[in-house]
XYZ file of C-alpha atoms in Angstrom:
724
model
C 299.595 222.502 267.173
C 298.282 218.904 267.020
C 294.897 218.269 268.617
C 293.969 215.074 270.463
C 291.628 212.815 268.477
C 287.957 213.105 269.357
C 287.860 209.587 270.710
C 290.909 209.978 272.925
C 290.434 208.671 276.444
C 289.663 211.286 279.086
C 292.540 211.726 281.514
C 291.898 210.298 284.943
C 291.745 212.638 287.899
C 292.073 211.844 291.587
C 288.654 211.435 293.198
C 287.565 214.268 295.466
C 288.770 213.660 299.013
C 287.779 216.382 301.481
C 289.989 214.980 304.204
C 293.004 215.126 301.904
C 292.111 218.704 300.923
C 291.732 219.682 304.600
C 295.207 218.355 305.362
C 296.693 220.240 302.407
C 294.857 223.460 303.296
C 295.903 223.223 306.943
C 299.500 223.810 305.886
C 298.556 227.364 304.862
C 295.708 228.094 307.290
C 296.384 230.270 310.355
C 297.432 228.007 313.198
C 296.823 225.013 310.974
C 293.067 225.394 311.526
C 291.039 225.224 308.310
C 287.985 226.505 310.216
C 289.846 229.801 310.612
C 289.358 230.325 306.863
C 285.566 230.485 307.309
C 283.918 233.882 306.981
C 281.032 234.516 309.392
C 278.837 237.080 307.654
C 277.014 239.876 309.504
C 273.895 237.748 308.978
C 275.409 234.881 310.984
C 275.898 232.711 307.889
C 279.115 230.702 307.648
C 280.795 231.039 304.253
C 283.432 228.372 303.719
C 286.531 228.718 301.516
C 285.581 225.556 299.592
C 282.258 224.108 298.442
C 281.647 220.729 296.800
C 278.742 218.720 295.445
C 278.023 217.531 298.984
C 276.869 221.056 299.900
C 274.098 221.045 297.287
C 272.941 217.439 297.060
C 270.041 218.048 299.487
C 268.799 221.261 297.803
C 265.560 221.122 295.826
C 265.845 224.386 293.920
C 268.949 223.573 291.866
C 267.031 221.995 288.978
C 264.718 224.973 288.390
C 264.720 227.114 285.252
C 264.290 230.870 284.717
C 260.722 231.934 284.026
C 259.284 228.993 285.972
C 258.367 228.438 289.616
C 259.842 229.352 292.010
C 261.471 231.950 289.678
C 264.722 231.729 291.622
C 266.718 231.988 288.388
C 264.744 234.994 287.170
C 261.155 236.047 286.461
C 261.545 235.841 282.666
C 262.591 232.779 280.690
C 265.200 234.633 278.604
C 266.164 237.389 281.060
C 268.857 239.681 279.560
C 269.624 237.403 276.591
C 266.719 239.094 274.769
C 266.284 242.371 276.667
C 268.679 243.842 279.247
C 267.575 245.452 282.464
C 266.264 249.036 282.365
C 268.827 251.726 283.138
C 267.290 254.268 285.498
C 268.990 257.318 286.981
C 267.412 258.366 290.268
C 267.652 262.123 290.136
C 265.929 265.322 291.081
C 267.255 268.585 292.408
C 266.411 272.231 292.683
C 263.500 273.168 290.415
C 261.246 271.185 288.094
C 262.878 272.994 285.146
C 266.405 271.885 286.080
C 265.356 268.316 286.825
C 263.455 268.104 283.527
C 266.566 269.203 281.630
C 268.593 266.497 283.418
C 266.041 263.768 282.603
C 265.913 264.690 278.932
C 269.707 264.651 278.644
C 269.872 261.310 280.456
C 267.258 259.751 278.175
C 269.103 261.034 275.116
C 272.375 259.587 276.455
C 271.104 256.052 276.984
C 268.864 256.248 280.038
C 265.770 254.076 279.639
C 263.409 255.396 282.296
C 262.914 258.351 284.637
C 263.354 257.942 288.398
C 262.326 260.985 290.429
C 263.890 262.157 293.690
C 261.704 264.672 295.526
C 262.930 267.179 298.078
C 262.260 266.598 301.764
C 259.588 269.281 301.999
C 257.571 267.438 299.329
C 258.149 264.074 301.032
C 256.807 265.379 304.312
C 253.693 266.987 302.839
C 254.745 270.620 303.216
C 254.477 273.272 300.521
C 257.661 275.246 299.923
C 256.330 278.286 301.797
C 255.930 276.405 305.097
C 258.167 277.804 307.878
C 259.420 274.326 308.894
C 261.155 273.699 305.548
C 263.300 276.797 305.024
C 266.503 274.723 304.720
C 265.059 271.817 302.742
C 263.409 273.192 299.605
C 265.119 271.878 296.445
C 268.087 270.503 298.393
C 267.939 266.683 298.289
C 265.510 266.415 295.410
C 263.147 268.428 293.258
C 260.555 270.726 294.843
C 257.014 269.827 293.732
C 254.146 271.841 295.190
C 251.408 271.383 292.582
C 250.443 269.851 289.265
C 251.963 272.888 287.546
C 255.380 271.820 288.877
C 254.664 268.246 287.800
C 253.798 269.362 284.254
C 257.128 271.179 283.991
C 258.954 268.150 285.433
C 257.706 265.930 282.584
C 257.658 268.532 279.815
C 258.534 266.922 276.429
C 258.824 263.493 278.114
C 256.049 261.343 276.579
C 254.431 259.656 279.554
C 252.716 257.057 277.352
C 256.164 255.805 276.280
C 258.588 256.539 279.163
C 258.116 254.646 282.434
C 258.413 256.771 285.550
C 259.565 255.620 288.979
C 258.763 257.940 291.876
C 260.277 257.550 295.326
C 257.420 258.837 297.428
C 255.772 257.461 300.559
C 254.488 260.070 303.004
C 252.888 262.488 300.535
C 252.134 259.691 298.082
C 248.549 260.823 297.423
C 249.186 264.371 296.109
C 252.341 263.306 294.251
C 250.720 260.361 292.447
C 247.659 262.494 291.781
C 249.874 265.232 290.322
C 251.546 262.721 288.000
C 248.167 261.383 286.807
C 246.782 264.878 286.151
C 249.985 266.054 284.442
C 249.717 263.044 282.127
C 246.032 263.781 281.417
C 246.897 267.333 280.465
C 249.643 265.939 278.222
C 246.943 263.849 276.497
C 247.906 260.520 278.097
C 245.221 258.270 279.578
C 245.663 256.609 282.964
C 245.673 253.134 281.404
C 248.684 254.139 279.277
C 250.874 255.062 282.244
C 253.716 252.740 283.208
C 256.156 252.939 286.087
C 256.236 252.569 289.853
C 255.347 254.564 292.944
C 257.329 253.503 296.015
C 254.345 253.788 298.398
C 256.081 251.630 301.035
C 255.279 253.307 304.328
C 256.220 250.570 306.807
C 259.938 250.899 306.086
C 259.636 254.651 306.668
C 258.763 253.990 310.315
C 261.837 251.741 310.576
C 264.514 253.733 308.788
C 263.944 256.574 306.376
C 261.356 258.511 308.389
C 259.663 260.454 305.583
C 256.246 259.509 306.951
C 253.419 261.904 307.694
C 250.581 259.952 309.317
C 250.655 257.107 311.886
C 250.899 253.493 310.669
C 247.202 252.560 310.661
C 245.869 255.392 308.431
C 249.013 255.099 306.303
C 248.065 251.492 305.588
C 244.597 252.632 304.495
C 246.214 254.986 301.976
C 248.239 252.092 300.548
C 245.121 249.946 300.215
C 243.281 252.741 298.399
C 246.171 253.239 295.964
C 246.412 249.521 295.185
C 242.628 249.440 294.647
C 242.563 252.520 292.376
C 245.577 251.625 290.243
C 244.413 248.017 289.777
C 241.142 249.346 288.326
C 242.469 252.311 286.321
C 246.242 251.964 285.751
C 246.891 248.304 284.811
C 250.456 248.931 283.578
C 251.511 250.856 286.692
C 253.177 249.266 289.741
C 251.173 250.426 292.747
C 253.913 249.799 295.303
C 257.654 249.184 295.365
C 258.419 247.327 298.566
C 261.794 248.638 299.582
C 264.667 247.035 301.401
C 267.088 249.628 300.044
C 266.720 252.092 302.881
C 266.964 249.335 305.478
C 270.420 248.315 304.284
C 271.441 251.953 303.968
C 270.367 252.389 307.614
C 272.515 249.455 308.719
C 270.558 246.235 308.132
C 272.533 243.217 306.976
C 271.326 241.302 303.914
C 269.212 238.771 305.856
C 267.444 241.526 307.830
C 266.847 243.548 304.656
C 265.431 240.491 302.899
C 263.253 239.361 305.800
C 261.800 242.740 306.741
C 261.093 243.654 303.114
C 259.233 240.428 302.373
C 257.391 240.742 305.696
C 256.341 244.261 304.640
C 255.139 242.774 301.363
C 253.019 240.247 303.242
C 251.450 243.071 305.235
C 250.521 245.002 302.094
C 248.943 241.917 300.535
C 246.931 241.410 303.739
C 245.786 245.051 303.549
C 244.622 244.727 299.939
C 242.850 241.400 300.424
C 241.134 242.807 303.527
C 239.470 245.329 301.177
C 237.935 242.356 299.366
C 240.361 242.357 296.432
C 241.320 239.095 294.747
C 245.063 238.564 295.206
C 245.656 237.879 291.519
C 243.936 241.170 290.627
C 246.777 243.247 292.077
C 249.769 241.084 293.086
C 251.220 241.091 289.581
C 251.870 244.835 289.897
C 253.760 244.634 293.184
C 257.494 245.200 292.808
C 260.521 245.283 295.092
C 263.607 247.449 295.562
C 266.938 246.198 296.926
C 270.138 247.879 298.025
C 273.262 246.358 296.538
C 276.307 246.762 298.769
C 279.864 245.484 298.777
C 279.139 241.940 300.053
C 279.236 240.637 296.474
C 278.258 236.988 297.005
C 275.622 237.786 299.618
C 273.869 240.297 297.360
C 273.534 237.782 294.522
C 272.308 235.113 296.934
C 269.861 237.587 298.532
C 268.153 238.350 295.229
C 267.869 234.692 294.255
C 266.547 233.791 297.719
C 264.046 236.664 297.552
C 262.345 235.184 294.501
C 262.273 231.743 296.117
C 260.631 233.064 299.295
C 258.166 235.444 297.627
C 256.801 232.595 295.530
C 256.306 230.616 298.753
C 254.596 233.576 300.460
C 252.212 234.270 297.576
C 251.183 230.622 297.396
C 250.171 230.940 301.050
C 247.790 233.720 299.957
C 246.300 231.425 297.313
C 247.811 233.265 294.338
C 247.610 231.277 291.113
C 248.733 233.674 288.384
C 252.429 233.349 287.483
C 252.680 237.165 287.582
C 251.560 237.103 291.223
C 254.185 234.519 292.148
C 257.235 236.091 290.520
C 259.200 238.769 292.354
C 260.312 241.624 290.117
C 262.789 244.156 291.408
C 264.628 247.415 290.921
C 268.082 247.760 292.467
C 270.295 250.673 293.431
C 273.945 250.514 294.300
C 274.772 251.527 297.847
C 275.100 255.165 298.797
C 276.397 254.299 302.251
C 279.393 252.372 300.826
C 280.588 255.517 299.011
C 283.405 257.363 300.752
C 284.300 261.013 300.984
C 287.973 260.049 301.166
C 289.674 259.135 297.869
C 286.272 259.363 296.151
C 287.322 258.010 292.739
C 287.483 254.600 294.445
C 283.697 254.873 294.469
C 283.602 254.267 290.703
C 285.069 250.811 291.363
C 282.709 250.145 294.278
C 279.669 251.052 292.196
C 280.842 248.843 289.322
C 281.232 245.823 291.619
C 277.804 246.469 293.124
C 276.214 246.916 289.690
C 277.598 243.540 288.596
C 276.147 241.895 291.706
C 272.723 243.370 290.861
C 272.975 242.062 287.302
C 274.156 238.603 288.378
C 271.277 238.586 290.867
C 268.751 239.229 288.081
C 267.442 242.765 288.588
C 264.794 244.231 286.239
C 266.098 247.792 286.480
C 269.124 249.449 288.050
C 270.340 252.815 289.282
C 274.061 253.295 289.758
C 275.115 255.963 292.247
C 277.624 258.624 291.294
C 281.080 258.659 292.866
C 280.612 262.073 294.509
C 277.380 261.342 296.412
C 279.174 260.883 299.741
C 279.974 264.590 299.474
C 277.069 266.298 297.718
C 274.410 265.884 295.053
C 275.865 264.302 291.884
C 277.176 266.504 289.096
C 276.367 265.946 285.427
C 279.945 264.641 284.984
C 279.651 262.037 287.753
C 276.145 261.022 286.645
C 277.454 260.270 283.149
C 280.105 257.930 284.583
C 277.466 256.178 286.691
C 275.160 255.728 283.701
C 278.002 254.576 281.449
C 278.951 251.949 284.037
C 275.710 250.182 283.199
C 276.027 250.749 279.466
C 279.505 249.184 279.507
C 278.214 246.116 281.361
C 275.308 245.865 278.905
C 277.172 246.560 275.680
C 280.808 245.492 276.144
C 281.095 242.569 278.571
C 278.631 239.996 277.149
C 277.526 239.349 280.741
C 273.850 239.666 279.670
C 274.255 236.821 277.161
C 273.994 234.140 279.868
C 270.927 233.691 282.086
C 271.765 233.344 285.795
C 275.418 232.390 285.227
C 275.877 231.535 288.941
C 273.358 228.690 288.756
C 274.906 225.370 289.649
C 277.742 226.934 291.616
C 278.144 224.839 294.758
C 278.847 227.976 296.741
C 276.067 230.163 295.305
C 273.361 227.519 295.517
C 274.236 226.743 299.136
C 274.527 230.432 300.004
C 271.140 231.094 298.376
C 269.556 228.454 300.598
C 271.378 229.714 303.700
C 270.171 233.251 302.994
C 266.607 232.033 302.476
C 266.712 230.064 305.733
C 268.121 233.004 307.728
C 265.490 235.389 306.347
C 262.634 232.930 306.843
C 263.525 232.506 310.519
C 263.211 236.304 310.961
C 259.920 236.375 309.009
C 258.509 233.704 311.330
C 259.614 235.797 314.318
C 257.749 238.798 312.862
C 254.630 236.716 312.244
C 254.710 235.516 315.860
C 254.480 239.196 316.906
C 251.344 239.642 314.809
C 252.900 240.865 311.569
C 255.115 243.671 310.406
C 252.827 246.516 311.432
C 253.090 245.311 315.025
C 256.866 244.735 314.730
C 257.264 248.297 313.462
C 254.842 249.850 315.949
C 256.676 248.259 318.887
C 260.040 249.674 317.756
C 261.558 246.160 317.673
C 262.333 246.189 313.943
C 263.984 249.614 314.076
C 266.197 248.611 317.009
C 267.333 245.451 315.186
C 268.558 247.584 312.283
C 270.179 250.160 314.561
C 272.080 247.443 316.438
C 273.429 246.098 313.129
C 274.466 249.634 312.112
C 276.320 250.274 315.388
C 278.148 246.966 315.139
C 279.219 247.667 311.539
C 280.498 251.157 312.380
C 282.504 249.807 315.314
C 284.123 247.207 313.066
C 285.141 249.938 310.620
C 286.366 252.345 313.303
C 288.454 249.604 314.925
C 289.911 248.512 311.576
C 288.400 245.018 311.581
C 286.487 245.809 308.382
C 288.704 247.456 305.772
C 287.503 250.461 303.776
C 290.196 251.350 301.245
C 291.179 254.999 301.497
C 289.381 255.441 304.834
C 290.935 253.175 307.456
C 293.650 251.630 305.253
C 295.755 252.825 302.296
C 294.846 256.431 303.105
C 295.960 259.371 300.992
C 298.281 261.884 302.612
C 296.392 264.698 300.912
C 292.870 264.745 299.517
C 292.315 266.696 296.302
C 289.086 268.715 296.116
C 286.485 267.702 293.534
C 283.788 269.771 291.891
C 280.386 269.523 293.566
C 276.856 270.542 292.696
C 275.665 273.394 294.920
C 271.990 274.323 295.167
C 270.926 277.881 296.039
C 268.190 276.885 298.469
C 266.963 280.455 299.036
C 266.578 281.130 295.300
C 264.685 277.871 294.726
C 262.339 278.522 297.640
C 261.607 282.073 296.517
C 260.723 280.792 293.037
C 258.445 278.080 294.410
C 256.629 280.551 296.664
C 256.058 282.872 293.698
C 254.526 280.004 291.678
C 252.378 278.917 294.640
C 250.997 282.429 295.044
C 250.159 282.584 291.316
C 248.286 279.249 291.396
C 246.265 280.233 294.453
C 245.347 283.568 292.880
C 244.134 282.049 289.598
C 242.207 278.960 290.790
C 238.604 278.653 291.996
C 239.247 278.633 295.739
C 235.697 277.596 296.674
C 235.850 274.470 294.495
C 239.307 273.620 295.846
C 238.021 273.859 299.413
C 235.071 271.624 298.562
C 237.447 268.982 297.192
C 239.684 269.223 300.262
C 236.669 268.952 302.579
C 235.655 265.782 300.717
C 239.088 264.317 301.484
C 238.765 265.153 305.164
C 235.283 263.622 305.266
C 236.543 260.413 303.612
C 239.354 260.177 306.169
C 236.820 260.545 308.998
C 234.273 258.081 307.640
C 236.566 255.458 306.147
C 234.446 255.603 302.982
C 235.591 256.507 299.479
C 238.947 256.159 297.756
C 241.545 258.696 298.902
C 243.565 258.608 295.661
C 240.465 259.245 293.563
C 239.535 262.204 295.763
C 243.138 263.510 295.693
C 243.138 263.451 291.881
C 239.912 265.470 291.873
C 241.448 268.043 294.231
C 244.718 268.302 292.290
C 242.828 268.824 288.991
C 241.400 271.939 290.632
C 244.966 273.030 291.588
C 244.987 272.029 295.238
C 248.605 271.957 296.378
C 250.466 269.007 297.859
C 250.556 270.654 301.258
C 246.813 271.313 301.193
C 245.974 267.696 300.316
C 248.256 266.499 303.120
C 246.744 268.974 305.585
C 243.210 267.830 304.706
C 244.111 264.329 305.945
C 246.256 265.533 308.843
C 243.145 267.122 310.358
C 241.888 263.587 310.984
C 245.009 261.445 311.164
C 247.494 263.801 312.860
C 251.269 263.626 312.323
C 253.272 260.658 313.539
C 256.066 261.281 316.040
C 258.782 258.629 316.359
C 260.317 257.651 319.665
C 264.002 258.374 320.262
C 265.120 255.185 322.012
C 268.609 253.961 321.185
C 270.531 250.717 321.489
C 273.319 250.476 324.065
C 276.423 248.364 324.443
C 276.533 247.202 320.808
C 279.198 249.615 319.575
C 281.465 248.980 322.570
C 281.165 245.206 322.208
C 282.094 245.286 318.522
C 284.844 247.899 318.961
C 286.324 245.537 321.529
C 289.646 246.458 323.105
C 290.950 248.580 320.262
C 293.759 250.903 321.242
C 292.633 254.142 322.890
C 289.066 253.066 323.791
C 289.703 252.409 327.493
C 291.919 255.491 327.749
C 289.162 257.686 326.334
C 286.586 256.181 328.711
C 288.944 256.963 331.577
C 289.289 260.602 330.444
C 285.491 260.955 330.312
C 285.183 259.485 333.813
C 287.817 261.940 335.082
C 285.922 264.870 333.555
C 282.712 263.601 335.151
C 284.414 263.722 338.549
C 285.685 267.255 337.859
C 282.318 268.532 336.596
C 280.264 266.771 339.245
C 278.264 265.135 336.431
C 278.940 263.411 333.147
C 279.636 265.526 330.067
C 276.244 265.795 328.352
C 275.638 265.994 324.607
C 272.495 266.233 322.543
C 272.422 264.620 319.091
C 270.057 266.532 316.816
C 268.469 266.263 313.376
C 267.339 269.599 311.981
C 264.858 270.224 309.187
C 263.053 267.416 307.393
C 266.046 265.081 306.985
C 264.885 261.783 308.487
C 267.988 259.717 307.717
C 269.089 258.980 311.266
C 271.590 256.110 310.901
C 274.544 258.369 311.662
C 272.787 260.147 314.521
C 271.750 256.895 316.200
C 275.190 255.277 315.788
C 276.970 258.333 317.201
C 274.520 258.490 320.124
C 275.100 254.797 320.854
C 278.897 255.090 320.703
C 279.046 258.275 322.801
C 276.821 256.646 325.438
C 279.011 253.525 325.450
C 282.029 255.768 326.064
C 280.395 257.372 329.109
C 278.755 260.584 327.858
C 275.221 261.376 328.942
C 273.400 261.463 325.598
C 270.049 263.015 324.713
C 268.413 262.315 321.345
C 266.482 265.196 319.894
C 263.280 264.236 318.056
C 263.339 264.190 314.280
C 262.336 267.244 312.244
C 263.263 269.907 314.789
C 263.562 273.557 313.884
C 266.698 275.343 315.131
C 264.515 277.150 317.690
C 263.105 273.883 319.058
C 266.546 272.297 319.170
C 268.056 275.224 321.076
C 265.186 275.200 323.565
C 265.637 271.477 324.281
C 269.410 271.812 324.608
C 268.990 274.587 327.189
C 266.262 272.755 329.098
C 268.408 269.595 329.251
C 271.459 271.604 330.319
C 273.770 269.993 327.758
C 277.389 270.925 327.158
C 277.257 270.319 323.408
C 274.842 269.855 320.508
C 275.869 267.541 317.700
C 273.992 268.124 314.441
C 273.789 265.139 312.085
C 273.195 266.202 308.490
C 272.761 264.233 305.285
C 270.550 266.346 303.061
C 272.682 269.413 302.291
C 270.823 271.779 304.606
C 273.827 272.441 306.867
C 274.674 275.899 305.495
C 271.184 277.127 306.362
C 270.316 275.193 309.507
C 273.605 275.027 311.445
C 274.210 278.800 311.580
C 270.554 279.107 312.632
C 270.997 276.830 315.674
C 274.147 278.734 316.723
C 272.294 282.037 316.394
C 269.328 280.691 318.337
C 271.518 279.448 321.216
C 273.106 282.884 321.402
C 269.698 284.564 321.252
C 268.484 282.447 324.171
C 271.612 283.247 326.230
C 273.280 279.843 325.855
C 276.241 280.509 323.551
C 278.403 278.511 325.984
C 276.837 275.341 324.510
C 279.218 274.201 321.804
C 277.973 272.952 318.414
C 279.588 270.240 316.329
C 278.459 268.788 313.003
C 278.803 265.398 311.334
C 277.595 263.811 308.115
C 277.691 264.538 304.399
C 279.493 267.869 304.292
C 281.745 268.921 301.395
C 285.252 269.909 302.488
C 284.633 273.256 300.772
C 281.995 274.022 303.431
C 284.142 273.363 306.511
C 285.530 276.915 306.730
C 282.027 278.358 306.337
C 280.815 276.291 309.303
C 283.846 277.130 311.457
C 283.347 280.838 310.735
C 279.688 280.442 311.776
C 280.894 279.208 315.176
C 280.995 275.410 314.815
C 283.671 273.817 317.023
C 284.093 270.535 315.156
C 283.189 269.149 311.706
C 283.359 265.373 311.213
C 282.809 264.176 307.673
C 282.085 260.619 306.489
C 284.786 258.178 307.544
C 285.707 259.994 310.761
C 286.171 257.330 313.474
C 283.657 258.005 316.228
C 286.254 257.730 319.048
C 288.297 260.464 317.294
C 285.296 262.785 317.107
C 284.354 261.944 320.725
C 287.850 262.836 321.914
C 287.704 266.167 320.090
C 284.254 266.960 321.492
C 285.554 266.167 324.992
C 288.442 268.606 324.502
C 286.019 271.318 323.347
C 283.806 270.771 326.401
C 286.893 270.939 328.620
C 287.838 274.308 327.122
C 284.278 275.657 327.342
C 283.936 274.677 331.006
C 287.457 275.773 331.968
C 288.430 272.352 333.344
């Protein structure tokens, strides 16, 4: 084929004419209105179908380079062109032995760092023998009660070479202390340790709820950890400021971005208030984002985050480039995974992983396709890990640094995202900062309102979820799941606890614990340093937590809920008004409204589903009570009886349903209230439905069940139970 000569004249093209384009586009647009093609994001940002140079001509950030202020295009100059992001697999289940075997296999198969998931008992500062955690031990993470467990967890994993990320906030002191002591006894010095501790307590009060102490003493703990690690662990990230759980709880991208950076500001204030120079610690702060299915918004969010963090740190007087650059870990969304047609989740995770990479993450965890049903299997974890390896090794995507730079759309969207988030940050600052915004409950309610609106859009079909509310399978095939024998794990942990307590010097342990209590009372001393001393002597995680609880107490969250949001977003979808009418009719027949209590049992603090269901049921016309978090079955039954409810709805996410749900049914019967019906919703494998029905449950509603459908079924069950 002949080629044109090098000096051939360039062909002439028609000059860009937006008016001409608008006329041409109007021929295809609904109703001839080009504006109808705009997408209004959940963040309130307008995304147009076409962007041109006019959209970016006023932007100042478009001429920046990676590795230079404001680091929008990435914290390193060469990004993945020299070294790709770190592949981490967030994992932990059952015992330290089983989790250790998983980590070693993952590292051998291409994993590049260890990311530890702890069970809920550990998160909440309880040893495995505590009566409040019978259904939680080893279920949603690995059970760690002492440094002996921690040593097994990292057996044959060289802690001077492998970086370790630990998702821990409430019981951060004994867990970080256990890691430090386990490393010491492996022969690794503190200054050789690399990795990250999450240590982000403010978001726990908003969404995840694995806190122990109230906000003020929790902030002291964070300050002490930043102080200690800056002096003794220079390669270790003392805090990972997390937006992940906010998005998982319902926050849109702008809320996630704003609240996370506002949390970061609060932690910097806490550290500088201790007299620390900002450049002495800010370089070891890191961030953690959720990456969901809004592909463009996720890329823009990560670029905007670096732009804004640089601005924030300059306000604190930071001068070191390491203080100004935002570094982040990302995890693909767990909430976007579906129980229905679950192999679609492989595609969802791949799309999300690519958004994280295009956004410039420093490390990444990809969720497994079966996590909407149960803990991931080894088979599903391998697919998740290989998703990243394929992007790294086969696609050549890492060869280009920030390939979206210069895109009219992406540059404008980055600025729009930054502007939307900054407006929220200024609103938070006007309240007195993020601690105040969290303490008042305002931040939590903002996220819950966004969650209710999103669920209503899905339930009404406005937002499509393939395989759930569109293109549904006629028949779902079962898939293999990982099942944990909770009783066996707990028995083993109790045996090890008893052995440790028998062999240690109890008097010295008590002295160390008393020193912790005294430091909490006086405000003097460093709590991490004292925790390390106690853990060296074999104090358990529960004992360290209890030593501080004597002074600080345990935080109890309020149970307020948003109203009207679900109904407004669900709009006039078919069946809504009819169902409201049926509930009103039953109220007339009963002489009062049908009353339900939405409960969370055990130490599972993930309450997005519970809050959304409570909001929707209330909008339909039920009287709704919210049980407090962390109830035992006995406490839940007592409240249900005292409030004279017709039904108890148990929301479960952490695999404790086979232990805790039969217990609540038995307790209601024991207290003479077996006429109160029990229904269950959340992450429940289909294989467990029959077990729950045989235990006496009247309705099981897995992920993807439209709330109006579950409400209608609950209404029918109440009608049968009351004889109306």
